Coordinates of C-alpha atoms in Angstrom, one line a residue:
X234 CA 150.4 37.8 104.7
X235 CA 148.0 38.2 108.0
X236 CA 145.1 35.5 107.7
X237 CA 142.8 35.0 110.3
X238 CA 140.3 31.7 109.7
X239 CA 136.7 31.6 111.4
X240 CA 134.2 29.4 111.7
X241 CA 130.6 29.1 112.7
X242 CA 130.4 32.8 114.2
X243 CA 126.7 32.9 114.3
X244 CA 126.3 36.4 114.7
X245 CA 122.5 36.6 115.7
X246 CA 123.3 34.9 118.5
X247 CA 126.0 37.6 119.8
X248 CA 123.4 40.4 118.8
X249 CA 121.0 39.2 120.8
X250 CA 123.2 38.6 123.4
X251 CA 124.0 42.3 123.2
X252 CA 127.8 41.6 122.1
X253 CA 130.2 42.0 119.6
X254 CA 132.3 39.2 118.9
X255 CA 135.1 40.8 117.2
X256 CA 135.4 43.6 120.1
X257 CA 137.9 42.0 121.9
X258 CA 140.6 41.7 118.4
X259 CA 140.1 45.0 117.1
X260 CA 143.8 45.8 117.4
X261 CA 144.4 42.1 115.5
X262 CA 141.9 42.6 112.8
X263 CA 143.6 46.2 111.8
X264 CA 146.7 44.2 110.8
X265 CA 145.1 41.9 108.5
X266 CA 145.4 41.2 105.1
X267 CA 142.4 39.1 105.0
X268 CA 139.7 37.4 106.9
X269 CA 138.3 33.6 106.0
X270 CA 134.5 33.2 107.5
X271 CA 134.1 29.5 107.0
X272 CA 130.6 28.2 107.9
X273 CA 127.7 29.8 109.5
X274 CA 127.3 32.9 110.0
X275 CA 123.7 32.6 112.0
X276 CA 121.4 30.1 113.1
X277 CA 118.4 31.1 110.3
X278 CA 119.8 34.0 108.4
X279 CA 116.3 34.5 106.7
X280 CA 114.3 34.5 110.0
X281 CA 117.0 36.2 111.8
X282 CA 118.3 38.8 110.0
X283 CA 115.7 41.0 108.7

């Protein structure tokens, strides 16, 4: 089984950077079998994702 573990991605910072964090693993998410997102996922998810 393929797991790949993240952590603290915060997201709305990439956005607003204009990037995609994941764009550079494309070919190594396809082969998994499942993908852990341990901690945050954005700075203020309620002020920052509308």
């Amino acid at each position: 089984m393929n797991i790949l573990i993240t952590a603290d991605l915060h997201v709305d910072l990439w956005a607003h950077a204009g990037h995609d964090p994941f764009s550079g693993i494309v070919p190594v998410l396809r082969g998994l079998d499942a993908l852990i997102t341990a901690g945050d996922l954005a700075n203020d998810p309620h002020r920052n994702w509308p």
